[in-house]
């Protein structure tokens, strides 16, 4: 932990409520200008972590460093961070313009500047026509844009967002995700974003911090986490995974690890921080599976029964049953599927480097 | 809105119509030839208790006619009117104040009592009328706390003199009695009180206005004021003041310059049980019966011969004991009848300015 | 039976007139027993007493006689001050209650409800014992040397205000709490994250959002205060005469109906002016809804002015930001304040309790010894017992009638989007808005003509009139949360209308209906003003008997009766809470 470039350094922050642990001691460095997503199911501790950074919740232990200074005990209103909540937290008794002007007024900016910056920001989120409406007169997407404008208007160096798009429908959510990316780039802020939606995390993030059971499972770029999940949880929470449970059965000659499962022995890459003891699982992404027998080295192969073919738009999904009953999914171009019937015995294979062994 | 109802239903008669209907179920009683019970309206509370012992139970024992007692309003004139006008005699006998008697007599709503004059020969003056038999006498006087007041006032002039007779004082928040007290404090002789010289009374009241700690509204308040030590002296009705003394308050009543009035029986005109009712009223004239209620009520009996049957110690606290009655005057109900509304208004204004 | 058949049957059951007609009985009731008497009073006030000719003489008298404009002024002043202090002092407590989780809040709210439902007589009576020159508070002050001489706490405006604020603060709190609980406290945190300090957060965010509750609390306490007569009569001095006292005097002593009517019209006018202002500023519908965001939109200048004032207040209070800031979880100042207000609210009951068990004949406090003699006296006194029985009977009947009328009216409004909805709503709340004393005078006039004075039915009608707004609001609130699709679901499964009502609707609304009935019961059980006029001296209810006793003989019986009443009301409130929880 010597990276002095970190804008935010989370240095062992933890939170207990009596006997209940909301967050185990957590270490995390967030460089200036990064968009980091805290991703995890509810109860994973991601919101707790965010609230400790924002100052809404005092930490049980640990310190928070911003630009190398200790901010652990700073009062909420002195932190100058921008917060966006899932419920928007728009002041219902103020107009859109008044809401957006609020943080500027708190900073005692001259009225002229306030007016100018409010107008500018509202224009950026395409709400200039709604400046004198009240929040309740706006749609959900518009309300969220007000919340974003109110946050970005005072150019905070750090912005924290807690599931800000959770209440919106899918189409609107996707538009807003792009909007947030654009604003983030434009204002060059450091942004921590909490979500339980893996797709959203993949779209938005520079890095993703996967959390579960009050602790961090894995931190990395979306690509790293997708292709190299370090834990079973990280593997299953992001993207579809086929899971084969088994035991480690020594190291293969090419340096990869052998695993014995109920449907046969396979080879895969060992996860970064895994030991060989105990239960393990082989993870294979559905798009890695190919139909037919393996021709050549470096492939795992298995025979399976085709249970169903599901049309999902661009691809077809094949639902397969392995010998030990494990369900496998394979994504295939519709062209490859013609001629297959439900109930057929078929062979599938995948490159051994594509398989990942985690505990 | 039609006009006629207001012609016929002005003022009291309005209430009359109302109370009339509630009495309908009682009508059947009129048919009873043999009277077995009388309904008597009294002020309720301790009165009901005292009267039962003195009159109701002994009368029932002697005649076999049971007395049912009900509590009546402070001024039952409206009910009386409705009883007579709608021919629904829910009460056979009712206690009336002298002021109520006056109103009812003017409207011809009272039955004559036809009392044997011998029965009332020992009555105090003003107590026996042809349609009204006074039973008890109450008086508006003042009392002081004998522990707190070193030098007690002995008349209204001294009550007004806050310099020489210091102490927290209370007066009634009502012009009745208070105006008379002010005039007597200003030196008007009791005999010359009526008609009241109102301007003079208010001028005298001005003197004490800001020195009055409490303006009381209900009789029970005066007992409480004395008992709790809230004030050192207060005006009030003798029985309420006596109640404080009986409860252990170290207080003394000053009878001098008191204003007394009389409460007694009257009969609604044309009642079906008028004869039995008259019999009951005559029974109440007996001195030995009257003496009995003084055990519970510290009001004076109207039949002065009742004192033959009353313990001299007890007599000291009764209105009509000769030594108390001596310095007192009968309040003039007729004057108040005439001027009450106007006085109430003027008094309120005076209080507020 | 096929689905199609079932549906056609369901449709054929539709009544020929809309559900809005369910409000008809309640509306008729209010019209006959409130609007008609009001109209009669207005009529009386502009008619000559003897000739019934049109005249403005009575109003002329009001103008010509300075005493009445003065009393009107006093009444206004005391009511405004009472409303102001009730809201001001009650606000922190209400905000504390609103911040509690709901199960805890209900427990503490109980301590607010208890003094709310304690009769004014009991409360006033207890204050008399506490505030006197030799009273409890002065004994403590002089005894401990905190004051050299007794303070004048009673028989002046201070005494009246103490008594009235005590009586009205629970109403203010109960009105404010739901609004405050509905304010999203995350908004204040959001403002904090944007740089707002404590004072700014309070004045710019929290306070404006609770404003509808504050205003509703102020309005209700103001209107209720207008009709007070017990407190000023017993705790006031010569300068504190209120209009209601004069109205009672005009009716009962001077029998001047026309002038009583004029004064009543004045009281109602004062209430209507207050309501008009409220409607302009907040919108009437906010009176019963807990939402802080609905309501009126205001003109620019008004908003601008309000914002400037609030900014100024925030600036003025900013020096106090540090108080309690360091310990954000525990706020010793707030806690101490909450404690003090609770002591203030509960003190009268605490005083009456030991007095009821005194062995003495006086109301000396603390009692020299303890006994049950006053309870014995109460239970052996036919007068008290018959008054108690009558009160129970009348309250029971009131609970049933008011619940039926109010419930049907609430059902009508919930099931219909008639354009008369707003008018019906206003009419149903009218008995709450017209000062009680005026309702009582108007009813007395009407009942005297139709022969219901001094009858139990007259009392039940009067009490039902007062209780109907309560039942209407309570049942209306549960109906808001009721899922009407359940009825359709039951109907498609073959249940008839009555069956649906019996097996689906009523069981689901049971809690609301029972608590509405209990509130109606307590309203009646505790009611004095109507009883004062309608009981006619013959049909005394318990509060009327207590009033008479307070006038005739102040002794510990009153304390004993108060305790009995207190116990009954407490049991009913506990029952209501239990039922609401389910």
CSV table of N, CA and C in Angstrom, one decimal, chain A residues 54 56 58 75-83 85 87-95 98-99 102-108 111 132 134 136-137 150 154, chain C residues 184 186-198 200-201 203-206 208-209 292-298 300 303 307-308 310 315 325 328-329:
chain,number,residue,atom,x,y,z
A,54,UNK,N,-18.6,8.1,2.3
A,54,UNK,CA,-19.4,9.4,2.2
A,54,UNK,C,-19.5,10.1,3.5
A,56,UNK,N,-21.8,9.1,5.8
A,56,UNK,CA,-23.2,8.9,6.3
A,56,UNK,C,-23.2,8.0,7.4
A,58,UNK,N,-20.5,6.2,10.4
A,58,UNK,CA,-19.1,6.2,10.9
A,58,UNK,C,-18.6,4.7,10.8
A,75,UNK,N,-16.9,15.7,9.1
A,75,UNK,CA,-18.3,15.8,9.0
A,75,UNK,C,-18.8,15.7,7.6
A,76,UNK,N,-20.0,15.2,7.5
A,76,UNK,CA,-20.7,15.0,6.2
A,76,UNK,C,-20.6,16.2,5.3
A,77,UNK,N,-20.9,17.4,5.9
A,77,UNK,CA,-21.1,18.6,5.0
A,77,UNK,C,-19.7,19.1,4.7
A,78,UNK,N,-18.6,18.6,5.3
A,78,UNK,CA,-17.3,19.2,5.0
A,78,UNK,C,-16.6,18.3,3.9
A,79,UNK,N,-17.2,17.2,3.5
A,79,UNK,CA,-16.4,16.3,2.7
A,79,UNK,C,-16.5,16.8,1.2
A,80,UNK,N,-17.5,17.5,0.9
A,80,UNK,CA,-17.6,18.0,-0.5
A,80,UNK,C,-17.7,16.9,-1.6
A,81,UNK,N,-18.2,15.7,-1.2
A,81,UNK,CA,-18.3,14.7,-2.2
A,81,UNK,C,-19.7,14.8,-2.8
A,82,UNK,N,-19.9,14.4,-4.0
A,82,UNK,CA,-21.2,14.4,-4.6
A,82,UNK,C,-21.8,13.0,-4.4
A,83,UNK,N,-23.1,13.0,-3.9
A,83,UNK,CA,-23.8,11.7,-3.7
A,83,UNK,C,-25.0,11.7,-4.6
A,85,UNK,N,-28.4,9.1,-5.0
A,85,UNK,CA,-29.1,8.0,-4.3
A,85,UNK,C,-30.0,7.3,-5.3
A,87,UNK,N,-33.0,6.7,-4.6
A,87,UNK,CA,-34.3,7.3,-4.5
A,87,UNK,C,-34.2,8.8,-4.9
A,88,UNK,N,-33.1,9.2,-5.5
A,88,UNK,CA,-32.8,10.5,-6.0
A,88,UNK,C,-32.6,11.5,-4.9
A,89,UNK,N,-33.4,11.5,-3.9
A,89,UNK,CA,-33.4,12.5,-2.8
A,89,UNK,C,-33.5,13.9,-3.3
A,90,UNK,N,-34.4,14.1,-4.2
A,90,UNK,CA,-34.7,15.4,-4.7
A,90,UNK,C,-35.5,16.1,-3.6
A,91,UNK,N,-35.3,17.4,-3.4
A,91,UNK,CA,-36.1,18.1,-2.4
A,91,UNK,C,-37.4,18.5,-3.0
A,92,UNK,N,-38.5,17.9,-2.5
A,92,UNK,CA,-39.8,18.0,-3.2
A,92,UNK,C,-40.3,19.4,-3.1
A,93,UNK,N,-39.9,20.2,-2.2
A,93,UNK,CA,-40.4,21.6,-2.1
A,93,UNK,C,-39.6,22.6,-2.9
A,94,UNK,N,-38.6,22.1,-3.6
A,94,UNK,CA,-37.8,23.0,-4.5
A,94,UNK,C,-38.0,22.7,-5.9
A,95,UNK,N,-37.9,23.7,-6.8
A,95,UNK,CA,-38.0,23.4,-8.2
A,95,UNK,C,-36.7,22.7,-8.6
A,98,UNK,N,-33.9,25.1,-8.3
A,98,UNK,CA,-33.5,25.3,-6.9
A,98,UNK,C,-32.8,24.1,-6.3
A,99,UNK,N,-33.2,22.9,-6.8
A,99,UNK,CA,-32.5,21.7,-6.3
A,99,UNK,C,-31.0,21.7,-6.8
A,102,UNK,N,-28.9,24.2,-5.0
A,102,UNK,CA,-28.7,24.0,-3.6
A,102,UNK,C,-27.2,23.9,-3.2
A,103,UNK,N,-26.5,22.9,-3.8
A,103,UNK,CA,-25.1,22.8,-3.3
A,103,UNK,C,-24.2,24.0,-3.6
A,104,UNK,N,-24.6,24.8,-4.6
A,104,UNK,CA,-23.8,26.0,-4.9
A,104,UNK,C,-24.1,27.1,-3.9
A,105,UNK,N,-25.4,27.1,-3.5
A,105,UNK,CA,-25.7,28.1,-2.4
A,105,UNK,C,-25.1,27.8,-1.1
A,106,UNK,N,-25.0,26.5,-0.8
A,106,UNK,CA,-24.3,26.1,0.4
A,106,UNK,C,-22.8,26.5,0.4
A,107,UNK,N,-22.3,26.6,-0.9
A,107,UNK,CA,-20.9,27.1,-1.0
A,107,UNK,C,-20.8,28.6,-1.2
A,108,UNK,N,-22.0,29.2,-1.0
A,108,UNK,CA,-22.0,30.7,-1.0
A,108,UNK,C,-21.5,31.3,-2.3
A,111,UNK,N,-24.9,34.9,-6.6
A,111,UNK,CA,-26.1,34.5,-7.3
A,111,UNK,C,-25.9,34.4,-8.8
A,132,UNK,N,-38.2,25.2,-14.0
A,132,UNK,CA,-39.1,25.7,-12.9
A,132,UNK,C,-40.2,24.7,-12.6
A,134,UNK,N,-41.5,21.2,-10.5
A,134,UNK,CA,-41.2,20.6,-9.3
A,134,UNK,C,-40.8,19.1,-9.6
A,136,UNK,N,-41.9,16.4,-8.6
A,136,UNK,CA,-43.0,15.4,-8.7
A,136,UNK,C,-43.7,15.6,-10.1
A,137,UNK,N,-43.4,16.6,-10.8
A,137,UNK,CA,-43.9,16.8,-12.1
A,137,UNK,C,-43.1,16.2,-13.2
A,150,UNK,N,-27.6,17.8,-10.1
A,150,UNK,CA,-27.3,18.4,-8.8
A,150,UNK,C,-26.0,18.0,-8.2
A,154,UNK,N,-21.6,21.1,-8.8
A,154,UNK,CA,-20.6,21.7,-7.9
A,154,UNK,C,-19.2,21.1,-8.1
C,184,UNK,N,-38.8,12.1,4.2
C,184,UNK,CA,-37.7,11.2,3.9
C,184,UNK,C,-36.4,11.8,4.6
C,186,UNK,N,-33.6,10.9,4.4
C,186,UNK,CA,-32.4,10.8,3.6
C,186,UNK,C,-32.2,12.2,2.8
C,187,UNK,N,-33.3,12.9,2.7
C,187,UNK,CA,-33.1,14.2,2.1
C,187,UNK,C,-32.2,15.1,2.8
C,188,UNK,N,-32.3,15.1,4.2
C,188,UNK,CA,-31.5,15.9,5.0
C,188,UNK,C,-30.0,15.4,4.9
C,189,UNK,N,-29.8,14.1,4.8
C,189,UNK,CA,-28.5,13.6,4.6
C,189,UNK,C,-27.9,14.0,3.2
C,190,UNK,N,-28.8,14.0,2.2
C,190,UNK,CA,-28.4,14.4,0.9
C,190,UNK,C,-27.9,15.9,1.0
C,191,UNK,N,-28.7,16.7,1.7
C,191,UNK,CA,-28.3,18.1,1.8
C,191,UNK,C,-27.0,18.2,2.5
C,192,UNK,N,-26.8,17.4,3.5
C,192,UNK,CA,-25.5,17.4,4.2
C,192,UNK,C,-24.4,17.1,3.3
C,193,UNK,N,-24.6,16.1,2.4
C,193,UNK,CA,-23.5,15.7,1.5
C,193,UNK,C,-23.2,16.8,0.5
C,194,UNK,N,-24.2,17.7,0.4
C,194,UNK,CA,-23.9,18.9,-0.6
C,194,UNK,C,-23.4,20.1,0.2
C,195,UNK,N,-23.1,19.9,1.4
C,195,UNK,CA,-22.4,21.0,2.2
C,195,UNK,C,-23.3,21.7,3.1
C,196,UNK,N,-24.6,21.3,3.3
C,196,UNK,CA,-25.4,22.0,4.3
C,196,UNK,C,-25.1,21.7,5.7
C,197,UNK,N,-25.0,22.7,6.5
C,197,UNK,CA,-24.8,22.5,8.0
C,197,UNK,C,-26.1,22.1,8.6
C,198,UNK,N,-25.9,21.8,9.9
C,198,UNK,CA,-27.1,21.3,10.7
C,198,UNK,C,-28.2,22.4,10.6
C,200,UNK,N,-28.7,24.7,8.5
C,200,UNK,CA,-29.3,24.8,7.1
C,200,UNK,C,-30.1,23.6,6.7
C,201,UNK,N,-29.7,22.5,7.2
C,201,UNK,CA,-30.4,21.3,6.9
C,201,UNK,C,-31.8,21.3,7.5
C,203,UNK,N,-33.5,24.2,8.6
C,203,UNK,CA,-34.4,25.2,8.1
C,203,UNK,C,-34.7,25.2,6.6
C,204,UNK,N,-33.8,24.7,5.8
C,204,UNK,CA,-34.0,24.7,4.4
C,204,UNK,C,-34.7,23.4,3.9
C,205,UNK,N,-34.5,22.3,4.6
C,205,UNK,CA,-35.0,21.1,4.1
C,205,UNK,C,-36.1,20.5,5.1
C,206,UNK,N,-35.7,20.2,6.3
C,206,UNK,CA,-36.6,19.5,7.2
C,206,UNK,C,-37.8,20.3,7.5
C,208,UNK,N,-39.3,23.0,6.1
C,208,UNK,CA,-40.3,23.3,5.0
C,208,UNK,C,-41.0,22.0,4.7
C,209,UNK,N,-40.4,20.9,4.8
C,209,UNK,CA,-41.1,19.6,4.5
C,209,UNK,C,-42.1,19.3,5.5
C,292,UNK,N,-46.3,15.2,2.7
C,292,UNK,CA,-45.8,16.6,2.8
C,292,UNK,C,-45.6,17.2,1.4
C,293,UNK,N,-45.8,16.4,0.4
C,293,UNK,CA,-45.4,16.9,-0.9
C,293,UNK,C,-46.6,17.3,-1.8
C,294,UNK,N,-47.8,16.8,-1.4
C,294,UNK,CA,-49.0,17.2,-2.1
C,294,UNK,C,-49.3,18.7,-1.7
C,295,UNK,N,-50.4,19.2,-2.2
C,295,UNK,CA,-50.8,20.5,-1.7
C,295,UNK,C,-50.6,21.6,-2.7
C,296,UNK,N,-50.5,22.8,-2.3
C,296,UNK,CA,-50.6,23.9,-3.2
C,296,UNK,C,-49.2,24.3,-3.8
C,297,UNK,N,-49.4,24.9,-4.9
C,297,UNK,CA,-48.2,25.5,-5.5
C,297,UNK,C,-48.4,27.0,-5.2
C,298,UNK,N,-47.3,27.6,-5.0
C,298,UNK,CA,-47.4,29.0,-4.5
C,298,UNK,C,-46.8,30.0,-5.6
C,300,UNK,N,-44.6,33.0,-7.0
C,300,UNK,CA,-43.2,33.2,-6.9
C,300,UNK,C,-42.8,34.0,-5.7
C,303,UNK,N,-42.9,32.1,-2.4
C,303,UNK,CA,-41.8,31.2,-2.2
C,303,UNK,C,-40.5,31.9,-1.9
C,307,UNK,N,-38.3,31.5,1.3
C,307,UNK,CA,-36.9,31.0,1.3
C,307,UNK,C,-36.0,32.0,2.0
C,308,UNK,N,-36.2,33.3,1.8
C,308,UNK,CA,-35.4,34.3,2.4
C,308,UNK,C,-35.5,34.2,4.0
C,310,UNK,N,-36.4,31.6,5.7
C,310,UNK,CA,-35.7,30.4,6.2
C,310,UNK,C,-34.2,30.5,6.2
C,315,UNK,N,-29.3,31.1,9.2
C,315,UNK,CA,-28.1,31.8,9.5
C,315,UNK,C,-28.1,32.2,11.0
C,325,UNK,N,-23.3,18.2,18.2
C,325,UNK,CA,-22.9,17.7,16.9
C,325,UNK,C,-21.9,16.6,17.1
C,328,UNK,N,-23.4,12.5,17.6
C,328,UNK,CA,-24.5,12.5,16.7
C,328,UNK,C,-25.5,11.5,17.1
C,329,UNK,N,-25.1,10.4,17.8
C,329,UNK,CA,-26.1,9.3,18.1
C,329,UNK,C,-26.9,9.7,19.3
